[in-house]
mmCIF file of C-alpha atoms and ligand atoms in Angstrom:
data_model
loop_
_atom_site.group_PDB
_atom_site.id
_atom_site.type_symbol
_atom_site.label_atom_id
_atom_site.label_comp_id
_atom_site.label_asym_id
_atom_site.label_seq_id
_atom_site.Cartn_x
_atom_site.Cartn_y
_atom_site.Cartn_z
ATOM 1 C CA MET V 7 106.514 129.890 79.713
ATOM 2 C CA SER V 8 108.879 132.872 81.272
ATOM 3 C CA ARG V 9 109.047 133.580 85.012
ATOM 4 C CA VAL V 10 108.938 136.911 85.994
ATOM 5 C CA ILE V 11 111.182 138.541 88.735
ATOM 6 C CA ILE V 12 110.348 141.998 89.487
ATOM 7 C CA THR V 13 112.180 144.571 91.528
ATOM 8 C CA CYS V 14 110.652 147.109 93.655
ATOM 9 C CA GLY V 15 111.404 149.894 95.706
ATOM 10 C CA SER V 16 111.842 153.595 96.627
ATOM 11 C CA GLY V 17 113.836 155.514 94.414
ATOM 12 C CA GLY V 18 117.463 155.388 94.176
ATOM 13 C CA VAL V 19 117.845 151.834 96.668
ATOM 14 C CA GLY V 20 119.553 149.946 93.559
ATOM 15 C CA LYS V 21 116.410 148.243 91.832
ATOM 16 C CA THR V 22 118.119 148.554 88.621
ATOM 17 C CA THR V 23 121.141 147.661 89.802
ATOM 18 C CA ILE V 24 120.085 144.484 91.341
ATOM 19 C CA SER V 25 117.985 143.504 88.496
ATOM 20 C CA ALA V 26 121.157 143.593 86.439
ATOM 21 C CA ALA V 27 123.201 141.545 89.130
ATOM 22 C CA LEU V 28 120.228 138.823 89.271
ATOM 23 C CA ALA V 29 120.222 138.352 85.560
ATOM 24 C CA LEU V 30 123.949 138.166 84.705
ATOM 25 C CA ARG V 31 123.645 135.341 87.873
ATOM 26 C CA LEU V 32 120.826 133.399 86.500
ATOM 27 C CA ALA V 33 122.048 133.538 83.193
ATOM 28 C CA GLU V 34 125.757 132.572 84.107
ATOM 29 C CA GLU V 35 124.090 129.696 86.288
ATOM 30 C CA GLY V 36 122.775 128.297 82.392
ATOM 31 C CA LYS V 37 119.532 129.754 82.042
ATOM 32 C CA ARG V 38 118.082 131.813 79.628
ATOM 33 C CA VAL V 39 117.360 135.282 80.468
ATOM 34 C CA VAL V 40 116.202 138.706 79.383
ATOM 35 C CA VAL V 41 116.274 141.869 81.705
ATOM 36 C CA LEU V 42 113.905 144.732 81.120
ATOM 37 C CA THR V 43 115.782 147.979 82.495
ATOM 38 C CA ILE V 44 114.772 151.143 83.045
ATOM 39 C CA ASP V 45 116.994 154.286 82.607
ATOM 40 C CA PRO V 46 120.079 152.486 83.756
ATOM 41 C CA ALA V 47 123.158 154.769 84.534
ATOM 42 C CA MET V 48 125.324 155.165 81.271
ATOM 43 C CA ARG V 49 128.086 152.993 82.419
ATOM 44 C CA LEU V 50 125.901 150.199 83.654
ATOM 45 C CA ALA V 51 124.305 150.675 79.840
ATOM 46 C CA ASP V 52 127.229 150.237 78.782
ATOM 47 C CA ALA V 53 128.391 147.675 80.874
ATOM 48 C CA LEU V 54 125.136 145.808 79.322
ATOM 49 C CA GLY V 55 125.863 146.761 75.668
ATOM 50 C CA LEU V 56 122.549 149.182 75.660
ATOM 51 C CA LYS V 57 124.469 151.893 73.849
ATOM 52 C CA GLY V 58 122.060 152.666 71.272
ATOM 53 C CA LEU V 59 118.294 153.490 72.729
ATOM 54 C CA ASP V 60 116.642 150.906 70.379
ATOM 55 C CA ASN V 61 114.084 149.179 72.788
ATOM 56 C CA GLN V 62 115.208 145.822 71.321
ATOM 57 C CA PRO V 63 116.966 143.299 73.391
ATOM 58 C CA GLN V 64 121.017 143.289 73.016
ATOM 59 C CA ARG V 65 122.889 140.362 73.875
ATOM 60 C CA VAL V 66 125.441 140.851 76.693
ATOM 61 C CA PRO V 67 128.920 138.851 76.569
ATOM 62 C CA THR V 68 128.270 136.147 79.457
ATOM 63 C CA GLU V 69 130.777 133.282 80.555
ATOM 64 C CA ARG V 70 127.398 130.722 80.331
ATOM 65 C CA GLY V 71 124.327 130.484 79.513
ATOM 66 C CA GLU V 72 122.063 133.823 77.627
ATOM 67 C CA LEU V 73 121.313 137.159 78.538
ATOM 68 C CA LEU V 74 119.491 139.523 77.021
ATOM 69 C CA ALA V 75 119.229 143.536 78.089
ATOM 70 C CA LEU V 76 117.397 146.518 76.789
ATOM 71 C CA MET V 77 116.249 149.535 77.845
ATOM 72 C CA LEU V 78 112.558 150.917 78.059
ATOM 73 C CA ASP V 79 111.754 153.383 75.331
ATOM 74 C CA PRO V 80 108.377 154.044 76.172
ATOM 75 C CA LYS V 81 107.918 156.367 73.362
ATOM 76 C CA GLN V 82 108.997 153.675 71.007
ATOM 77 C CA THR V 83 107.058 151.147 72.827
ATOM 78 C CA PHE V 84 103.560 153.350 72.325
ATOM 79 C CA ASP V 85 105.063 153.387 68.732
ATOM 80 C CA GLU V 86 105.130 149.811 68.532
ATOM 81 C CA LEU V 87 101.748 149.634 69.666
ATOM 82 C CA VAL V 88 100.416 151.528 67.127
ATOM 83 C CA SER V 89 101.989 150.134 64.472
ATOM 84 C CA ARG V 90 101.228 146.631 65.393
ATOM 85 C CA HIS V 91 97.681 146.920 66.014
ATOM 86 C CA ALA V 92 96.466 149.216 63.833
ATOM 87 C CA PRO V 93 93.555 147.778 61.946
ATOM 88 C CA SER V 94 95.574 149.252 58.372
ATOM 89 C CA ALA V 95 98.514 150.966 57.705
ATOM 90 C CA GLU V 96 96.235 154.392 56.734
ATOM 91 C CA VAL V 97 95.322 154.365 60.719
ATOM 92 C CA ARG V 98 98.608 153.810 61.661
ATOM 93 C CA ASP V 99 100.110 156.737 59.883
ATOM 94 C CA ARG V 100 97.426 159.289 61.255
ATOM 95 C CA ILE V 101 97.925 158.373 64.889
ATOM 96 C CA LEU V 102 101.943 158.391 64.728
ATOM 97 C CA ALA V 103 101.285 161.740 62.683
ATOM 98 C CA ASN V 104 98.751 163.208 65.545
ATOM 99 C CA HIS V 105 100.197 165.809 67.074
ATOM 100 C CA TYR V 106 98.058 165.012 70.415
ATOM 101 C CA TYR V 107 98.992 161.407 70.329
ATOM 102 C CA ARG V 108 102.567 162.295 70.103
ATOM 103 C CA SER V 109 102.250 164.933 72.742
ATOM 104 C CA VAL V 110 100.310 162.870 74.773
ATOM 105 C CA SER V 111 102.008 159.645 74.007
ATOM 106 C CA THR V 112 105.198 160.261 76.391
ATOM 107 C CA ARG V 113 103.889 162.772 78.804
ATOM 108 C CA LEU V 114 100.112 161.378 80.295
ATOM 109 C CA PRO V 115 100.883 160.646 83.829
ATOM 110 C CA GLY V 116 101.631 156.535 84.286
ATOM 111 C CA VAL V 117 102.481 156.156 80.540
ATOM 112 C CA HIS V 118 106.448 155.323 81.269
ATOM 113 C CA GLU V 119 105.062 152.838 83.447
ATOM 114 C CA TYR V 120 102.286 151.903 82.001
ATOM 115 C CA MET V 121 104.738 150.802 78.554
ATOM 116 C CA ALA V 122 106.848 149.183 80.712
ATOM 117 C CA MET V 123 103.819 146.422 81.103
ATOM 118 C CA GLU V 124 103.397 146.251 77.804
ATOM 119 C CA LYS V 125 107.013 145.675 77.294
ATOM 120 C CA LEU V 126 106.984 142.949 80.064
ATOM 121 C CA LEU V 127 103.713 141.175 78.030
ATOM 122 C CA ALA V 128 105.878 141.451 74.381
ATOM 123 C CA LEU V 129 108.460 139.666 76.148
ATOM 124 C CA HIS V 130 106.309 136.744 77.838
ATOM 125 C CA ARG V 131 104.802 135.994 75.032
ATOM 126 C CA GLU V 132 106.996 135.900 72.005
ATOM 127 C CA ALA V 133 111.001 136.305 73.985
ATOM 128 C CA ASP V 134 111.384 132.308 74.464
ATOM 129 C CA ALA V 135 112.943 132.440 78.197
ATOM 130 C CA ASP V 136 113.377 130.791 81.301
ATOM 131 C CA VAL V 137 113.572 134.269 83.397
ATOM 132 C CA ILE V 138 112.500 137.966 82.585
ATOM 133 C CA VAL V 139 114.129 140.333 84.991
ATOM 134 C CA LEU V 140 111.839 143.763 85.254
ATOM 135 C CA ASP V 141 113.246 146.377 86.762
ATOM 136 C CA THR V 142 110.815 149.127 88.042
ATOM 137 C CA PRO V 143 110.783 153.009 86.927
ATOM 138 C CA PRO V 144 111.457 155.039 90.084
ATOM 139 C CA THR V 145 107.579 155.841 90.965
ATOM 140 C CA ARG V 146 107.119 158.933 93.589
ATOM 141 C CA HIS V 147 104.064 156.240 94.717
ATOM 142 C CA ALA V 148 104.581 152.744 95.108
ATOM 143 C CA LEU V 149 100.591 152.363 93.621
ATOM 144 C CA ASP V 150 101.809 154.398 90.485
ATOM 145 C CA PHE V 151 103.771 151.509 89.025
ATOM 146 C CA LEU V 152 101.148 148.670 90.172
ATOM 147 C CA VAL V 153 97.947 150.088 88.925
ATOM 148 C CA ALA V 154 99.676 151.490 85.405
ATOM 149 C CA PRO V 155 97.348 149.082 83.434
ATOM 150 C CA ASP V 156 94.280 149.602 85.878
ATOM 151 C CA ARG V 157 94.834 153.093 85.576
ATOM 152 C CA MET V 158 95.329 153.331 81.437
ATOM 153 C CA SER V 159 92.532 150.930 81.051
ATOM 154 C CA GLY V 160 90.505 153.422 82.475
ATOM 155 C CA LEU V 161 91.835 156.494 80.695
ATOM 156 C CA MET V 162 90.945 154.827 77.382
ATOM 157 C CA ASP V 163 87.759 153.803 78.832
ATOM 158 C CA GLU V 164 85.879 156.748 80.315
ATOM 159 C CA GLY V 165 88.847 159.627 79.218
ATOM 160 C CA VAL V 166 86.757 162.539 79.650
ATOM 161 C CA MET V 167 88.220 164.016 76.349
ATOM 162 C CA ARG V 168 87.108 160.869 74.593
ATOM 163 C CA TRP V 169 83.755 161.313 75.659
ATOM 164 C CA ILE V 170 83.851 164.991 75.236
ATOM 165 C CA VAL V 171 85.241 164.490 71.292
ATOM 166 C CA LEU V 172 84.803 160.959 70.481
ATOM 167 C CA PRO V 173 82.697 161.896 66.522
ATOM 168 C CA ALA V 174 80.845 158.708 67.186
ATOM 169 C CA SER V 175 79.464 159.101 70.520
ATOM 170 C CA VAL V 176 75.872 160.612 70.428
ATOM 171 C CA GLY V 177 76.165 163.908 70.594
ATOM 172 C CA GLY V 178 79.787 163.881 71.448
ATOM 173 C CA TRP V 179 81.959 166.049 68.591
ATOM 174 C CA ARG V 180 78.918 167.057 67.019
ATOM 175 C CA MET V 181 77.979 169.413 69.814
ATOM 176 C CA LEU V 182 81.802 170.380 69.774
ATOM 177 C CA GLU V 183 80.953 171.089 65.739
ATOM 178 C CA MET V 184 77.662 173.020 66.306
ATOM 179 C CA GLY V 185 79.319 175.509 68.774
ATOM 180 C CA SER V 186 76.273 175.465 70.562
ATOM 181 C CA ASP V 187 77.454 173.928 74.139
ATOM 182 C CA MET V 188 78.910 175.770 76.540
ATOM 183 C CA LEU V 189 81.751 173.121 77.732
ATOM 184 C CA ALA V 190 82.945 172.823 73.831
ATOM 185 C CA GLY V 191 83.180 176.937 73.650
ATOM 186 C CA VAL V 192 85.414 176.819 76.871
ATOM 187 C CA LEU V 193 87.328 174.192 75.561
ATOM 188 C CA LYS V 194 87.768 175.563 72.183
ATOM 189 C CA ARG V 195 89.112 178.867 73.748
ATOM 190 C CA LEU V 196 91.577 176.726 76.042
ATOM 191 C CA LEU V 197 92.974 174.842 73.769
ATOM 192 C CA GLY V 198 92.816 176.310 70.745
ATOM 193 C CA GLU V 199 90.287 175.079 67.545
ATOM 194 C CA GLU V 200 93.184 172.781 66.285
ATOM 195 C CA THR V 201 93.768 171.355 68.997
ATOM 196 C CA VAL V 202 90.530 170.322 70.289
ATOM 197 C CA GLY V 203 90.539 169.044 66.250
ATOM 198 C CA GLU V 204 93.621 167.052 66.839
ATOM 199 C CA ILE V 205 92.125 165.033 69.846
ATOM 200 C CA ALA V 206 88.881 164.390 68.147
ATOM 201 C CA GLU V 207 91.225 162.986 65.338
ATOM 202 C CA PHE V 208 93.490 160.772 67.526
ATOM 203 C CA PHE V 209 90.518 159.409 69.258
ATOM 204 C CA ALA V 210 88.657 158.752 65.949
ATOM 205 C CA ALA V 211 91.440 156.987 64.536
ATOM 206 C CA PHE V 212 92.371 154.800 67.968
ATOM 207 C CA GLN V 213 88.535 153.604 68.222
ATOM 208 C CA GLY V 214 90.383 150.327 67.245
ATOM 209 C CA LEU V 215 92.638 149.891 69.013
ATOM 210 C CA TRP V 216 91.095 149.901 72.736
ATOM 211 C CA GLY V 217 89.671 147.011 72.871
ATOM 212 C CA GLY V 218 93.498 145.340 72.808
ATOM 213 C CA PHE V 219 94.595 147.865 75.148
ATOM 214 C CA ARG V 220 91.680 146.242 77.102
ATOM 215 C CA GLU V 221 92.606 142.741 76.581
ATOM 216 C CA ARG V 222 96.573 143.273 77.484
ATOM 217 C CA SER V 223 95.771 145.213 80.280
ATOM 218 C CA SER V 224 94.104 142.335 81.833
ATOM 219 C CA ALA V 225 97.014 140.059 80.882
ATOM 220 C CA VAL V 226 99.431 141.808 82.413
ATOM 221 C CA ARG V 227 97.468 142.561 85.889
ATOM 222 C CA ALA V 228 97.282 138.620 85.651
ATOM 223 C CA LEU V 229 100.564 138.077 84.769
ATOM 224 C CA LEU V 230 101.686 140.075 87.780
ATOM 225 C CA ARG V 231 99.395 137.925 90.214
ATOM 226 C CA ALA V 232 100.729 134.653 88.313
ATOM 227 C CA PRO V 233 101.636 132.174 91.260
ATOM 228 C CA ASP V 234 105.495 131.789 90.243
ATOM 229 C CA THR V 235 106.220 135.721 89.474
ATOM 230 C CA ARG V 236 107.944 136.782 91.846
ATOM 231 C CA PHE V 237 108.521 140.592 93.659
ATOM 232 C CA LEU V 238 111.975 141.619 94.911
ATOM 233 C CA LEU V 239 111.849 144.301 97.277
ATOM 234 C CA VAL V 240 114.932 146.423 97.386
ATOM 235 C CA THR V 241 115.341 148.426 100.239
ATOM 236 C CA ALA V 242 118.229 149.976 102.205
ATOM 237 C CA PRO V 243 119.973 149.502 105.561
ATOM 238 C CA ALA V 244 118.557 152.494 107.316
ATOM 239 C CA PRO V 245 115.827 152.861 110.161
ATOM 240 C CA GLY V 246 114.065 155.886 107.572
ATOM 241 C CA ALA V 247 113.995 153.368 105.046
ATOM 242 C CA ARG V 248 111.251 150.865 106.816
ATOM 243 C CA ALA V 249 108.068 153.066 106.268
ATOM 244 C CA GLU V 250 108.550 152.816 102.825
ATOM 245 C CA ALA V 251 109.401 149.226 102.859
ATOM 246 C CA LEU V 252 106.417 148.146 104.431
ATOM 247 C CA ALA V 253 104.256 150.530 102.718
ATOM 248 C CA PHE V 254 104.848 149.291 99.239
ATOM 249 C CA LEU V 255 104.937 145.451 101.048
ATOM 250 C CA GLU V 256 101.074 146.597 102.288
ATOM 251 C CA VAL V 257 100.448 147.520 98.178
ATOM 252 C CA LEU V 258 101.756 144.425 96.981
ATOM 253 C CA GLN V 259 99.814 141.970 99.601
ATOM 254 C CA LYS V 260 96.674 144.131 99.222
ATOM 255 C CA GLU V 261 96.931 144.025 95.174
ATOM 256 C CA GLY V 262 97.886 140.240 95.583
ATOM 257 C CA MET V 263 101.101 140.313 93.897
ATOM 258 C CA PRO V 264 103.372 137.330 94.940
ATOM 259 C CA PHE V 265 106.400 138.767 97.409
ATOM 260 C CA ALA V 266 109.460 137.404 97.769
ATOM 261 C CA GLY V 267 111.625 138.971 100.264
ATOM 262 C CA PHE V 268 113.372 142.182 100.761
ATOM 263 C CA LEU V 269 116.789 142.480 99.056
ATOM 264 C CA VAL V 270 118.325 144.851 101.405
ATOM 265 C CA ASN V 271 121.244 146.435 99.502
ATOM 266 C CA ARG V 272 124.574 148.556 100.038
ATOM 267 C CA CYS V 273 125.214 147.158 103.552
ATOM 268 C CA VAL V 274 127.860 147.659 105.798
ATOM 269 C CA ILE V 275 130.118 144.230 106.302
ATOM 270 C CA ALA V 276 130.611 143.480 109.775
ATOM 271 C CA ALA V 277 134.219 145.033 110.987
ATOM 272 C CA PRO V 278 136.721 142.612 113.040
ATOM 273 C CA GLY V 279 137.013 142.866 116.679
ATOM 274 C CA PRO V 280 139.253 144.716 118.549
ATOM 275 C CA VAL V 281 142.479 144.361 116.959
ATOM 276 C CA SER V 282 145.281 143.307 118.524
ATOM 277 C CA TRP V 283 148.214 145.558 117.841
ATOM 278 C CA PRO V 284 152.302 144.286 116.843
ATOM 279 C CA PRO V 285 154.608 145.855 119.667
ATOM 280 C CA PRO V 286 156.273 149.038 118.851
ATOM 281 C CA LEU V 287 159.452 148.988 117.145
ATOM 282 C CA PRO V 288 162.141 151.265 119.514
ATOM 283 C CA GLY V 289 161.897 154.558 119.553
ATOM 284 C CA ASP V 290 158.510 154.737 117.360
ATOM 285 C CA GLU V 291 155.935 154.285 120.403
ATOM 286 C CA SER V 292 153.890 157.756 120.323
ATOM 287 C CA ARG V 293 153.190 157.806 116.649
ATOM 288 C CA TRP V 294 152.540 154.015 116.971
ATOM 289 C CA GLU V 295 150.482 154.740 119.509
ATOM 290 C CA ALA V 296 148.079 157.735 117.645
ATOM 291 C CA VAL V 297 148.193 155.309 114.433
ATOM 292 C CA GLY V 298 146.253 152.788 116.951
ATOM 293 C CA ASP V 299 144.227 155.267 118.069
ATOM 294 C CA SER V 300 142.909 156.917 114.785
ATOM 295 C CA VAL V 301 142.106 152.928 113.643
ATOM 296 C CA GLU V 302 140.350 151.817 116.466
ATOM 297 C CA ALA V 303 138.156 155.604 116.496
ATOM 298 C CA VAL V 304 137.678 154.382 112.620
ATOM 299 C CA LEU V 305 136.407 150.597 113.937
ATOM 300 C CA ALA V 306 134.160 151.523 116.274
ATOM 301 C CA ARG V 307 132.889 154.213 113.944
ATOM 302 C CA HIS V 308 131.952 151.344 111.527
ATOM 303 C CA ARG V 309 130.385 148.773 114.305
ATOM 304 C CA ALA V 310 128.347 151.056 115.623
ATOM 305 C CA LEU V 311 127.013 151.564 112.249
ATOM 306 C CA VAL V 312 126.603 147.698 111.650
ATOM 307 C CA VAL V 313 124.687 148.019 115.255
ATOM 308 C CA THR V 314 122.671 150.522 113.515
ATOM 309 C CA GLN V 315 121.648 148.925 110.349
ATOM 310 C CA ASP V 316 121.287 145.141 112.098
ATOM 311 C CA ALA V 317 118.506 146.602 114.588
ATOM 312 C CA ALA V 318 117.290 148.351 111.016
ATOM 313 C CA ILE V 319 116.833 145.367 109.226
ATOM 314 C CA ALA V 320 115.296 143.347 112.665
ATOM 315 C CA ASP V 321 113.155 145.757 112.972
ATOM 316 C CA LEU V 322 111.920 145.421 109.369
ATOM 317 C CA VAL V 323 111.671 141.550 109.648
ATOM 318 C CA ALA V 324 109.675 142.163 113.104
ATOM 319 C CA HIS V 325 106.950 144.442 111.282
ATOM 320 C CA ALA V 326 107.020 142.665 108.011
ATOM 321 C CA PRO V 327 104.612 139.098 107.574
ATOM 322 C CA ARG V 328 106.101 135.899 109.334
ATOM 323 C CA GLY V 329 108.643 134.131 107.818
ATOM 324 C CA ALA V 330 109.914 137.303 105.492
ATOM 325 C CA CYS V 331 113.616 137.194 104.153
ATOM 326 C CA ALA V 332 115.559 140.052 104.230
ATOM 327 C CA TRP V 333 118.800 139.199 102.158
ATOM 328 C CA ARG V 334 121.626 141.392 102.247
ATOM 329 C CA VAL V 335 123.635 142.774 99.235
ATOM 330 C CA PRO V 336 126.970 144.609 100.917
ATOM 331 C CA GLU V 337 128.033 147.969 99.550
ATOM 332 C CA ALA V 338 130.738 147.067 96.560
ATOM 333 C CA ASP V 339 133.640 149.333 96.272
ATOM 334 C CA GLY V 340 132.523 152.549 93.883
ATOM 335 C CA ASP V 341 130.026 152.296 91.497
ATOM 336 C CA VAL V 342 128.809 148.981 89.694
ATOM 337 C CA HIS V 343 129.166 150.128 86.370
ATOM 338 C CA ASP V 344 130.536 146.648 84.507
ATOM 339 C CA LEU V 345 130.412 142.879 84.322
ATOM 340 C CA ALA V 346 132.642 142.219 86.883
ATOM 341 C CA GLY V 347 130.719 144.267 89.785
ATOM 342 C CA LEU V 348 127.554 142.419 88.789
ATOM 343 C CA ARG V 349 129.101 139.280 89.002
ATOM 344 C CA LEU V 350 129.744 139.899 92.515
ATOM 345 C CA LEU V 351 126.437 141.280 93.809
ATOM 346 C CA GLY V 352 125.407 138.476 92.160
ATOM 347 C CA ARG V 353 127.689 135.915 94.421
ATOM 348 C CA ALA V 354 126.488 138.400 97.038
ATOM 349 C CA MET V 355 123.144 137.633 96.983
ATOM 350 C CA GLU V 356 123.558 133.685 95.839
ATOM 351 C CA GLN V 357 125.728 133.632 99.697
ATOM 352 C CA ALA V 358 122.424 135.696 101.107
ATOM 353 C CA GLY V 359 120.380 133.088 100.130
ATOM 354 C CA ALA V 360 118.494 135.597 97.507
ATOM 355 C CA ILE V 361 119.014 133.547 94.772
ATOM 356 C CA ARG V 362 117.026 130.679 96.133
ATOM 357 C CA GLY V 363 114.775 132.321 98.400
ATOM 358 C CA LEU V 364 113.323 133.561 94.786
ATOM 359 C CA ASP V 365 113.356 130.162 93.321
ATOM 360 C CA THR V 366 111.007 128.745 96.316
ATOM 361 C CA PRO V 367 106.984 128.580 95.189
HETATM 362 N N1 ATP G 22 125.342 147.303 96.328
HETATM 363 C C1 ATP G 22 125.910 148.233 95.929
HETATM 364 N N2 ATP G 22 127.143 149.138 95.823
HETATM 365 C C2 ATP G 22 127.365 149.828 95.679
HETATM 366 N N3 ATP G 22 126.418 150.629 94.680
HETATM 367 C C3 ATP G 22 125.280 150.578 94.766
HETATM 368 C C4 ATP G 22 124.887 149.498 94.785
HETATM 369 N N4 ATP G 22 123.852 149.077 94.444
HETATM 370 C C5 ATP G 22 123.432 150.183 93.818
HETATM 371 N N5 ATP G 22 124.593 151.387 93.931
HETATM 372 C C6 ATP G 22 124.780 152.733 93.015
HETATM 373 O O1 ATP G 22 123.508 153.024 93.339
HETATM 374 C C7 ATP G 22 123.306 154.090 92.602
HETATM 375 C C8 ATP G 22 121.601 153.916 92.315
HETATM 376 O O2 ATP G 22 121.225 152.526 92.033
HETATM 377 P P1 ATP G 22 120.400 152.198 90.916
HETATM 378 O O3 ATP G 22 120.464 153.062 89.812
HETATM 379 O O4 ATP G 22 120.512 150.578 90.748
HETATM 380 O O5 ATP G 22 119.085 152.792 91.742
HETATM 381 P P2 ATP G 22 117.024 152.403 91.414
HETATM 382 O O6 ATP G 22 116.515 152.155 92.385
HETATM 383 O O7 ATP G 22 117.299 151.729 90.130
HETATM 384 O O8 ATP G 22 117.546 154.438 91.057
HETATM 385 P P3 ATP G 22 115.837 154.695 90.520
HETATM 386 O O9 ATP G 22 114.824 154.914 91.729
HETATM 387 O O10 ATP G 22 116.441 156.283 90.094
HETATM 388 O O11 ATP G 22 115.747 154.212 88.905
HETATM 389 C C9 ATP G 22 123.869 153.911 90.969
HETATM 390 O O12 ATP G 22 124.968 154.900 91.294
HETATM 391 C C10 ATP G 22 124.293 152.570 91.238
HETATM 392 O O13 ATP G 22 125.830 152.270 90.957
HETATM 393 MG MG1 MG G 23 116.661 152.348 87.788
#
């Protein structure tokens, strides 16, 4: 059974980067790891060997262990689900060719998040890994991602469209056909006769797949809450980040999802204290002093930054439940886009205690 580690947090805090660094670190500790990334920056995707968008795990050249990486393609994941679970080739083809499906399968709210969950479940059931690291999409609201499975099965069960157009439902689609219902008339006027027909056709073809979606939704709900699943909440070392991180934590706790700790990403490292300068060379004194003053000014600014950062992190921890950890990862020198850069971050996570922390029950 694979353990699942999920990195979550606000947009742009470094979820994708941290997921990749964590996965590489765990692999090079000798584990078999799969990392499912969401929209990595091009150069990070390159570093992970994810050039083609084919939704299948690719092997990353590690020094030890085994790391497979894949990038979520929501559309392809949906198509795979249809292909795999359709009761016949004919039904599969009808769905895949349906215009409503082809637009809905990528545009429904929450589909991106839901497909990440489906992919996670498939990896959990089939990939023979010790750990699965799951990156999460940049949702506007924390809840969007965590409740995607519920929302999706709700949509399948209660979808207004389904109620209106499903041929098998008593009076539903037939009502539209008779054209006697006001709602039907309005719908047809708004969407056009052909579109309404496509929607009806889609729901009819999809009928045999609802049960599977429902089953997997509840399986993924359980997996997210499994006792050895861990949520790593990535955040920034800035005073403004506290509210969002705590809001996220509150959702995790309310939903019963196991919180591992905060990963405070892009921290500044403490600068050295007052610098003692060597005596200037004769004749160089005034220039030497000017250099010294500007270096001191830079260091003073840096120290002030560290003070602000430390206060922000202390404040975050003070407002979190007792015992919550805040592991610091430093700001890397430039963008993190290769395995060497990821390795450095992985080492920083190890030194901060995050790797051990993620492993404790
Ligand atoms: N520790 C770090 N040091 C330096 N740069 C970093 C660090 N962590 C992340 N970055 C950079 O920050 C940017 C955003 O990181 P990333 O894409 O991982 O964030 P994200 O949370 O996944 O964003 P999104 O919410 O859009 O998915 C990237 O350019 C990445 O290289
Ligand atoms: Mg990301």
